[in-house]
Coordinates of C-alpha atoms and ligand atoms in Angstrom, one line a residue:
X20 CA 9.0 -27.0 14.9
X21 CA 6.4 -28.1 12.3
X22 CA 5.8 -24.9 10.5
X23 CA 1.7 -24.7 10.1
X24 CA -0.2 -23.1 7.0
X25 CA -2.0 -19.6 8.0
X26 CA -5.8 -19.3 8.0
X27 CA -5.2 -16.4 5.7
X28 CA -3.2 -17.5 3.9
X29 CA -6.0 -19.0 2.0
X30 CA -9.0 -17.8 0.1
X31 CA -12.1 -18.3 1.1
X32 CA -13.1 -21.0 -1.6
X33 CA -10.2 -23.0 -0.3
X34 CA -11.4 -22.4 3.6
X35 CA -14.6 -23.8 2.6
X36 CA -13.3 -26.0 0.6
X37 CA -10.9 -27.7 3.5
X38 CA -14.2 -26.8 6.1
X39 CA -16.5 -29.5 3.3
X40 CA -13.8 -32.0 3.5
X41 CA -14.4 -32.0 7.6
X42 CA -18.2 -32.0 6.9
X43 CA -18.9 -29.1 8.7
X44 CA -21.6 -26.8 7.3
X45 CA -20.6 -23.6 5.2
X46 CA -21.7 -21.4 8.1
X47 CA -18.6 -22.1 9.7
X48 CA -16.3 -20.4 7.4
X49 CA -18.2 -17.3 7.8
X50 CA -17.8 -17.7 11.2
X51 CA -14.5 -18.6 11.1
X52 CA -13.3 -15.8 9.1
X53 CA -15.3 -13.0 10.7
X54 CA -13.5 -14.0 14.2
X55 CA -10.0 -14.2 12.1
X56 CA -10.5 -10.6 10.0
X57 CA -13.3 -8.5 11.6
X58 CA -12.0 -9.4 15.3
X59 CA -8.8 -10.0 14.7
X60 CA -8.6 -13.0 17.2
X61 CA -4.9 -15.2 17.1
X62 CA -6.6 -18.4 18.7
X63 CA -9.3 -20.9 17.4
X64 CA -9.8 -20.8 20.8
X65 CA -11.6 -17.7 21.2
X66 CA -13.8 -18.6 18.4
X67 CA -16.2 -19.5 21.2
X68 CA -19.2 -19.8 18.7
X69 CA -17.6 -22.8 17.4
X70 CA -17.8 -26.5 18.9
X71 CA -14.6 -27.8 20.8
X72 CA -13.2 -30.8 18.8
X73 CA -13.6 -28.2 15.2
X74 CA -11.8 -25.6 17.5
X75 CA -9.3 -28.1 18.0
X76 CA -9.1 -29.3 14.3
X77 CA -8.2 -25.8 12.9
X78 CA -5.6 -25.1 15.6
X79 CA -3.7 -28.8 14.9
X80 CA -4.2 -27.9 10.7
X81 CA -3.7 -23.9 10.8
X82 CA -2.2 -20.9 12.6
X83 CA -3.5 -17.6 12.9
X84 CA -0.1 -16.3 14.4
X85 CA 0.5 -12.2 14.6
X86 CA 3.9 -11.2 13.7
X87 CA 5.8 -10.2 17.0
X88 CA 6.1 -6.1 17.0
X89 CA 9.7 -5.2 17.1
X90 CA 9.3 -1.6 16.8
X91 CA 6.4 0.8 17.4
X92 CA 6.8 4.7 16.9
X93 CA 3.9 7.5 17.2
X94 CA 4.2 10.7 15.9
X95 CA 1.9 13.5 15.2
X96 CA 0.2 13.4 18.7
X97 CA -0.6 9.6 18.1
X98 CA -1.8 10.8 14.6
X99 CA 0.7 8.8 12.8
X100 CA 2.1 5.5 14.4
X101 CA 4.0 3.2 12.3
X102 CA 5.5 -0.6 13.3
X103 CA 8.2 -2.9 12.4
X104 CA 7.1 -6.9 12.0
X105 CA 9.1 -9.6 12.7
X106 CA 9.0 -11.7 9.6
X107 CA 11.3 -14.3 11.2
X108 CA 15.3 -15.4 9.3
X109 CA 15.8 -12.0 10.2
X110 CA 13.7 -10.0 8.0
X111 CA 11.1 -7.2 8.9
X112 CA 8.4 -5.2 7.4
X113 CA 6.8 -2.1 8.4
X114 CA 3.1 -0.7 8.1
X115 CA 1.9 3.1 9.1
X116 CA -0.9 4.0 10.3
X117 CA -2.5 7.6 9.7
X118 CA -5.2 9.2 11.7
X119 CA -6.4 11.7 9.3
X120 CA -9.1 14.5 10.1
X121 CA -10.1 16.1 6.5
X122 CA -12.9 18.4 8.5
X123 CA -10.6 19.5 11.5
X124 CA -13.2 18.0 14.3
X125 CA -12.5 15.9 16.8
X126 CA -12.6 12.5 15.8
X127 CA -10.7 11.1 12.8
X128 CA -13.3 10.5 10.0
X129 CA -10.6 8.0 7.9
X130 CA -7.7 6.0 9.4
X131 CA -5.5 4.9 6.5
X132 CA -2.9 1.9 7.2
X133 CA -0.2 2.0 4.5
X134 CA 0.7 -1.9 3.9
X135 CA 4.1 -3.5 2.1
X136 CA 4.1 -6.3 0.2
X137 CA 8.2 -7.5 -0.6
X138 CA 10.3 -7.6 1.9
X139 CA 13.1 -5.3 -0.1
X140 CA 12.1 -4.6 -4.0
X141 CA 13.8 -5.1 -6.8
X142 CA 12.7 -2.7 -8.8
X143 CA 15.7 0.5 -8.5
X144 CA 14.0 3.6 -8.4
X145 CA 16.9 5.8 -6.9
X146 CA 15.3 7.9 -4.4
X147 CA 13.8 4.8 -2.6
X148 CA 15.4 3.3 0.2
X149 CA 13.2 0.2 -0.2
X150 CA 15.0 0.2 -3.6
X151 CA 18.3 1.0 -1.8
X152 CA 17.7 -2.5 0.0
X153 CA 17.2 -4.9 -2.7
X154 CA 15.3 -7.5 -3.2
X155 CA 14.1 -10.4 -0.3
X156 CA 11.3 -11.6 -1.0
X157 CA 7.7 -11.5 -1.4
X158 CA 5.2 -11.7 2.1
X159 CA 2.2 -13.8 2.0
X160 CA -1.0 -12.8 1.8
X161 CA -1.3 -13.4 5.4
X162 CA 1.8 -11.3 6.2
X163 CA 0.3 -8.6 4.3
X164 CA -3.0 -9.1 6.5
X165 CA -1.2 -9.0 9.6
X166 CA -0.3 -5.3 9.2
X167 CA -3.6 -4.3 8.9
X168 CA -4.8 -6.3 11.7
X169 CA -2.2 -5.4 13.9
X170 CA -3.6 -1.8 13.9
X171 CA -7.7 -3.0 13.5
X172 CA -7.3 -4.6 16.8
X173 CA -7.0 -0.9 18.2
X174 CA -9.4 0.8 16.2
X175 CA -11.5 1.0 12.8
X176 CA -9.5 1.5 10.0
X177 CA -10.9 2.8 7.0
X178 CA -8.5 2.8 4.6
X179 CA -5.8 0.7 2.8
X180 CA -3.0 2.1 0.5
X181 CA -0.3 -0.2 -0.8
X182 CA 2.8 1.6 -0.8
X183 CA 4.8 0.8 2.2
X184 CA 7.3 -1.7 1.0
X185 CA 7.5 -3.2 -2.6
X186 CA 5.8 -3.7 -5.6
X187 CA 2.5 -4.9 -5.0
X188 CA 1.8 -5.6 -8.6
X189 CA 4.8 -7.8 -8.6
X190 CA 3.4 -10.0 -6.0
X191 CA 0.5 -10.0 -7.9
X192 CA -1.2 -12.9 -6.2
X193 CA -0.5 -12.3 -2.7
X194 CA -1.3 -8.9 -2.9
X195 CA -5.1 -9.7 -4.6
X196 CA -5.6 -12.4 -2.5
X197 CA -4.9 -9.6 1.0
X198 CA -7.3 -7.5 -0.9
X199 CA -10.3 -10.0 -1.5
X200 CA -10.3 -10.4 2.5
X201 CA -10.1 -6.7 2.7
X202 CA -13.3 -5.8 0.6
X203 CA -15.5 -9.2 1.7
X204 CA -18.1 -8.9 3.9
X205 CA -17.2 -11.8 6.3
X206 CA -13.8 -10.5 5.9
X207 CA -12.4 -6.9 6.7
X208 CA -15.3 -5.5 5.0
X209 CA -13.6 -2.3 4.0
X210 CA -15.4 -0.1 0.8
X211 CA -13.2 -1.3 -2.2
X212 CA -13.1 2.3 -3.0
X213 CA -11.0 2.8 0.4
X214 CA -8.2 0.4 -1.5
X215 CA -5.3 2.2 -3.1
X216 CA -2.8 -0.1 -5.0
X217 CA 0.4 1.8 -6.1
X218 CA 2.2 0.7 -8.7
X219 CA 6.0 1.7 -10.4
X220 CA 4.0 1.2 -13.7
X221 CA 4.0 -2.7 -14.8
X222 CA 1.7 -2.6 -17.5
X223 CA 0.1 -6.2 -17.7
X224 CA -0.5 -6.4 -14.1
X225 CA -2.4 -2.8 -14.3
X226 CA -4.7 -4.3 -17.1
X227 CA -5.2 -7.7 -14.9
X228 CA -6.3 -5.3 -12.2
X229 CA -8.4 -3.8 -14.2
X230 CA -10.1 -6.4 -14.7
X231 CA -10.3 -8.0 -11.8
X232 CA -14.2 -6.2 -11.1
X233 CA -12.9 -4.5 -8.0
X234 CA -13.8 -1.1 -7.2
X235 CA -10.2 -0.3 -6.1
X236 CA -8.0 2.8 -6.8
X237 CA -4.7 3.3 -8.4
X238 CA -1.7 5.4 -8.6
X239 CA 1.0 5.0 -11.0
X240 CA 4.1 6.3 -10.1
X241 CA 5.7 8.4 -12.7
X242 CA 8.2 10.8 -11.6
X243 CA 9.1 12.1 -14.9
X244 CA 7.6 14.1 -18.1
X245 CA 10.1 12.1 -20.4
X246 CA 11.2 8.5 -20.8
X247 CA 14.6 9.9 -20.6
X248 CA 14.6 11.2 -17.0
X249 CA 12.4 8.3 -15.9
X250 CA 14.5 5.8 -16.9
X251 CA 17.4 7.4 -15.1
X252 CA 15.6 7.3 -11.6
X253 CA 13.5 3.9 -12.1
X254 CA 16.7 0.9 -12.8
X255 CA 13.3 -1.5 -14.1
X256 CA 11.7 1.3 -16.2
X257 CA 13.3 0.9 -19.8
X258 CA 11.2 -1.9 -21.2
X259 CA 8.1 1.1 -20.4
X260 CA 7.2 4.4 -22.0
X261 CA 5.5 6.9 -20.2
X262 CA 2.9 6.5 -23.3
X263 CA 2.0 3.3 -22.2
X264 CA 1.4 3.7 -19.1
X265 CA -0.7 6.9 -19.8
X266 CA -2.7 4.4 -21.9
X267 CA -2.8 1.7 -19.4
X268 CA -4.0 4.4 -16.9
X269 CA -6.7 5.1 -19.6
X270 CA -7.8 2.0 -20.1
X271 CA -8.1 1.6 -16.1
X272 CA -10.5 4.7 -16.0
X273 CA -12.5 3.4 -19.0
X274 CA -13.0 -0.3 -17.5
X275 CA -13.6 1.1 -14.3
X276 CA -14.7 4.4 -14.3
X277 CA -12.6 5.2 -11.5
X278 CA -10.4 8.1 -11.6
X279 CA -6.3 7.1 -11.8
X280 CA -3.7 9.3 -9.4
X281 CA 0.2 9.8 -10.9
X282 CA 2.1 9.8 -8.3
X283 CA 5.6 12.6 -8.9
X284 CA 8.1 12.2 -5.9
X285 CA 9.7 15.6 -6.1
X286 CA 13.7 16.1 -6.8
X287 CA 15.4 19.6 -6.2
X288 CA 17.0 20.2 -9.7
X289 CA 16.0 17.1 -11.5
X290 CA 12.3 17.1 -12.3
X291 CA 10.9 19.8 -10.3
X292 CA 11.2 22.8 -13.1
X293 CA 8.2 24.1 -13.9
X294 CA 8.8 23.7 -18.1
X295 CA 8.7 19.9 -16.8
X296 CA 5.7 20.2 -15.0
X297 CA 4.2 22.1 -18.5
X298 CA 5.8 18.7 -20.6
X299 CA 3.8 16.7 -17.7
X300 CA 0.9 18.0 -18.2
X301 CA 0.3 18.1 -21.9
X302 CA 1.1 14.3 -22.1
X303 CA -1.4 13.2 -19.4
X304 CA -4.7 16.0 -20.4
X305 CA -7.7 15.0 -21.4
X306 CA -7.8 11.6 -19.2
X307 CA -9.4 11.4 -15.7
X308 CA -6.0 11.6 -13.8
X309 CA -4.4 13.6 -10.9
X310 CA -1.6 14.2 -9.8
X311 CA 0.0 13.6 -6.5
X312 CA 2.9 15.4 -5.7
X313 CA 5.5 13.9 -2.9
X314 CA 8.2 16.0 -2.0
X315 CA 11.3 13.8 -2.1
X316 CA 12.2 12.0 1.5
X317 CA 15.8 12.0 2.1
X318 CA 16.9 8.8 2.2
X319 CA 20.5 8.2 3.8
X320 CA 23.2 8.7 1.2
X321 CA 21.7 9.3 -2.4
X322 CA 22.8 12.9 -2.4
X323 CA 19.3 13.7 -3.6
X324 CA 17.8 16.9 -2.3
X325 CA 13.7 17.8 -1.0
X326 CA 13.0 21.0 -3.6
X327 CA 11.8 24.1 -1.2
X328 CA 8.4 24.9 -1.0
X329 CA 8.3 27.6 -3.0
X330 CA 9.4 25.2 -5.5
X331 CA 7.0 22.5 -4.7
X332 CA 4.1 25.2 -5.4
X333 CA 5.9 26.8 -8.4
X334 CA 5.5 23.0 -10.3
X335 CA 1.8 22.6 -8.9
X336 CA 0.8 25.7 -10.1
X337 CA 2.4 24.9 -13.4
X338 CA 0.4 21.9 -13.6
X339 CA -2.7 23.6 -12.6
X340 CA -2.4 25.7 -15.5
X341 CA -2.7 22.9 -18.0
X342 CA -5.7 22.1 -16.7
X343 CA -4.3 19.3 -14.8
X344 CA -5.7 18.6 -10.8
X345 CA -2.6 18.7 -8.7
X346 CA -2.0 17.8 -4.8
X347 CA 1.0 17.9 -2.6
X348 CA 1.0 15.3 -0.3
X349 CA 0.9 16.4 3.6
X350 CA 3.5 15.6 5.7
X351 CA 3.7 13.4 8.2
X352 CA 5.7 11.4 11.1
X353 CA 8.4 13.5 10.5
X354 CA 10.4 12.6 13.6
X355 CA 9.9 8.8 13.4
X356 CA 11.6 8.0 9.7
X357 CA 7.8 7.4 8.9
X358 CA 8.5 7.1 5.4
X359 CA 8.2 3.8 3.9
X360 CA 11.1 2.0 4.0
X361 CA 12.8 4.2 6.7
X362 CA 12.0 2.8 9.9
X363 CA 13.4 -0.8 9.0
X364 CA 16.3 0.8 7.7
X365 CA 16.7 2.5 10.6
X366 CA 16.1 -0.3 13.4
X367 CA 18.4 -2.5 11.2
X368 CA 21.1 -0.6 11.1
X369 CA 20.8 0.6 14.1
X370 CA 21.5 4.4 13.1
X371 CA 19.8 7.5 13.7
X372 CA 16.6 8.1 12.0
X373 CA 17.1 10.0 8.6
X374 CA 13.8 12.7 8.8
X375 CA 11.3 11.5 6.7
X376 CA 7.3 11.8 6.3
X377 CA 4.7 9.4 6.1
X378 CA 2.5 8.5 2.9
X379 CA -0.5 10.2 3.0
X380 CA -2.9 10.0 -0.2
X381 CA -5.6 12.9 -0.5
X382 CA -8.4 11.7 -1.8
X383 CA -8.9 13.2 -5.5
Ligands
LIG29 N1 6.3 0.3 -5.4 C1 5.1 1.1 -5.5 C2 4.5 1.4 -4.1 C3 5.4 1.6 -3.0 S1 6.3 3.2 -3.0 C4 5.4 2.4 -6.2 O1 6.5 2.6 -6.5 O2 4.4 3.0 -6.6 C5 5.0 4.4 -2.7 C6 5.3 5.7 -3.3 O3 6.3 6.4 -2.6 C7 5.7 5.7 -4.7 O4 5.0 6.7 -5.5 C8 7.2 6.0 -4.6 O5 7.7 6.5 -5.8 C9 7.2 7.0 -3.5 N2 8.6 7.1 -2.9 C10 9.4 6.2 -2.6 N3 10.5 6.7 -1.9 C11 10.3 8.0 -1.8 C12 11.1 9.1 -1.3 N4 12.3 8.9 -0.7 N5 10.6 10.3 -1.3 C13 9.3 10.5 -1.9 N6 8.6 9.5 -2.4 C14 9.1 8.3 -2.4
LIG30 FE1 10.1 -0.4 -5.3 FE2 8.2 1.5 -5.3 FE3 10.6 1.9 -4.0 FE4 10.5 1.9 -6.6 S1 9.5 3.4 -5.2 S2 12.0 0.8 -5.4 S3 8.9 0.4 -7.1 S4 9.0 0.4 -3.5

């Protein structure tokens, strides 16, 4: 089988660009992309707007295959559903989506998709069982598309966060090219504020990002008051200091005047004291940050333990009282090994389900 380029796996300067070369009229790729993103169709051939023989032409020169679903799990009273992708060669990825109803009525005012963008990652933080898998490889910016579409099909999604699997700033390209269809107007047409890009703290790629002139948020995932402790949990982390990354984090907030979240996965006995959530807090004052705290998911065998809750509060009220705008994120898809990472360990292995809960970002 001749394997075909995806639509979307272009941007939409080289649509056009292939579009010209055909003659056809620019009008087409708005067309064209609207019925790939905004309806989500998998065949030129629904793009009934279109004439025949250019319906024909994109179908012999592109694809806009789905990945096949090889797991689907709801939780949460359908709240939470996350899925497993086939990415073919025996590797899968997996996306959650999160109905989430900040004024308690009826209908879900934001529906966040949490997307992955390695298969595996190679960066080594400890507590991760994406970490605990190694590195694959990186998806496409198609493949990182297809998560979201898979769940747009069924309803509006607001939001987009990138921390299901992988680094996203490590697939730099991919993962800015997934976001430009995201934010266009002929494309997904989400607000660029509804983006969240998390990151393990790879300074260059945060300042690229900053300067990209997008609107989108970001967490840096710090996890520790000291470079000592950090560089114990994160295997990648000892070419960083906490320092820079507090001043890459500033120079985010000053290029883009958007506010920066640190992520703190919580770890009973190892950063969870409250003297470290005091150490925490003086070195991040005085910038626009917040803090999210995400008590640690037990992943199968690390011999790491979730901190109680009266311990989760003790280090948010600590934080709190330097000044410092703290949230613990909510739990959920507790029975479906929602947590990023989980579900593909699970189905791979073929085990039972460690618990886990999916990733749910308040908005600061
Ligand atoms: N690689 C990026 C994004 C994906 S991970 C990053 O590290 O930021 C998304 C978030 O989940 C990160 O903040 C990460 O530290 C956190 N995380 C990963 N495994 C976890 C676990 N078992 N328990 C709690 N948080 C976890
Ligand atoms: Fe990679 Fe993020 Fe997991 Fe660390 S927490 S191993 S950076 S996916």
């Amino acid at each position: 089988m001749v394997s075909m380029r995806h639509l979307l796996d272009l941007s939409l300067e080289e649509i056009e660009a292939a579009l010209a070369e055909w003659g056809e009229p620019r009008f087409r790729t708005t067309q064209i992309t609207q019925w790939a993103l905004r309806h989500g169709v998998t065949d030129f051939e629904a793009m009934s707007n279109l004439p025949a023989p250019l319906r024909a032409r994109l179908a012999e020169a592109f694809t806009l295959a789905p990945l096949p679903t090889l797991a689907e799990r709801s939780a949460d009273d359908g709240a939470t559903t996350k899925v497993l992708l086939d990415l073919g060669a025996g590797a899968a990825v997996e996306a959650v989506r999160m109905d989430y109803d900040p004024d308690g009525d009826e209908s879900p005012d934001r529906t966040t998709v949490c997307v992955s963008t390695q298969v595996g990652c190679a960066m080594g933080c400890s507590f991760c069982a994406t970490g605990q898998q190694g590195f694959t490889r990186n998806l496409r910016p198609s493949e990182i598309l297809a998560q979201v579409l898979h769940f747009t099909r069924e309803r509006r999604v607001t939001n987009i966060v990138f921390m299901g699997m992988g680094e996203p700033l490590a697939n730099y390209d991919a993962t800015m090219r997934a976001i430009r269809w995201m934010v266009h107007p002929d494309g997904l047409d989400l607000r660029q504020r509804g983006i969240t890009v998390s990151t393990v703290g790879l300074v260059r790629a945060i300042d690229r990002l900053a300067g990209e002139g997008l609107q989108v948020g970001l967490t840096i995932s710090l996890h520790a008051p000291d470079d000592e402790l950090r560089r114990s949990l994160i295997d990648t982390a000892r070419g960083t200091t906490i320092e820079e990354l507090v001043d890459a984090a500033r120079r985010y907030i000053a290029q883009r005047g958007r506010r920066v979240t640190f992520a703190y996965a919580l770890l009973d006995q190892v950063n969870d004291d409250p003297e470290q959530a005091r150490a925490l807090g003086r070195r991040i004052r005085g910038i626009q940050a917040h803090v999210n705290l995400i008590p640690y998911n037990p992943t199968a065998g690390i011999g790491l333990r979730r901190p109680s809750r009266e311990r989760v509060r003790a280090f948010q009220r600590a934080l709190q009282a330097e000044g410092i705008n703290a949230t613990v994120r909510i739990e959920r898809g507790q029975e479906i090994a929602a947590a990023c990472g989980q579900l593909r360990t699970d189905v791979m292995n073929q085990n039972a389900a460690p618990l886990g809960t999916a990733f749910v970002v308040i908005e600061p």
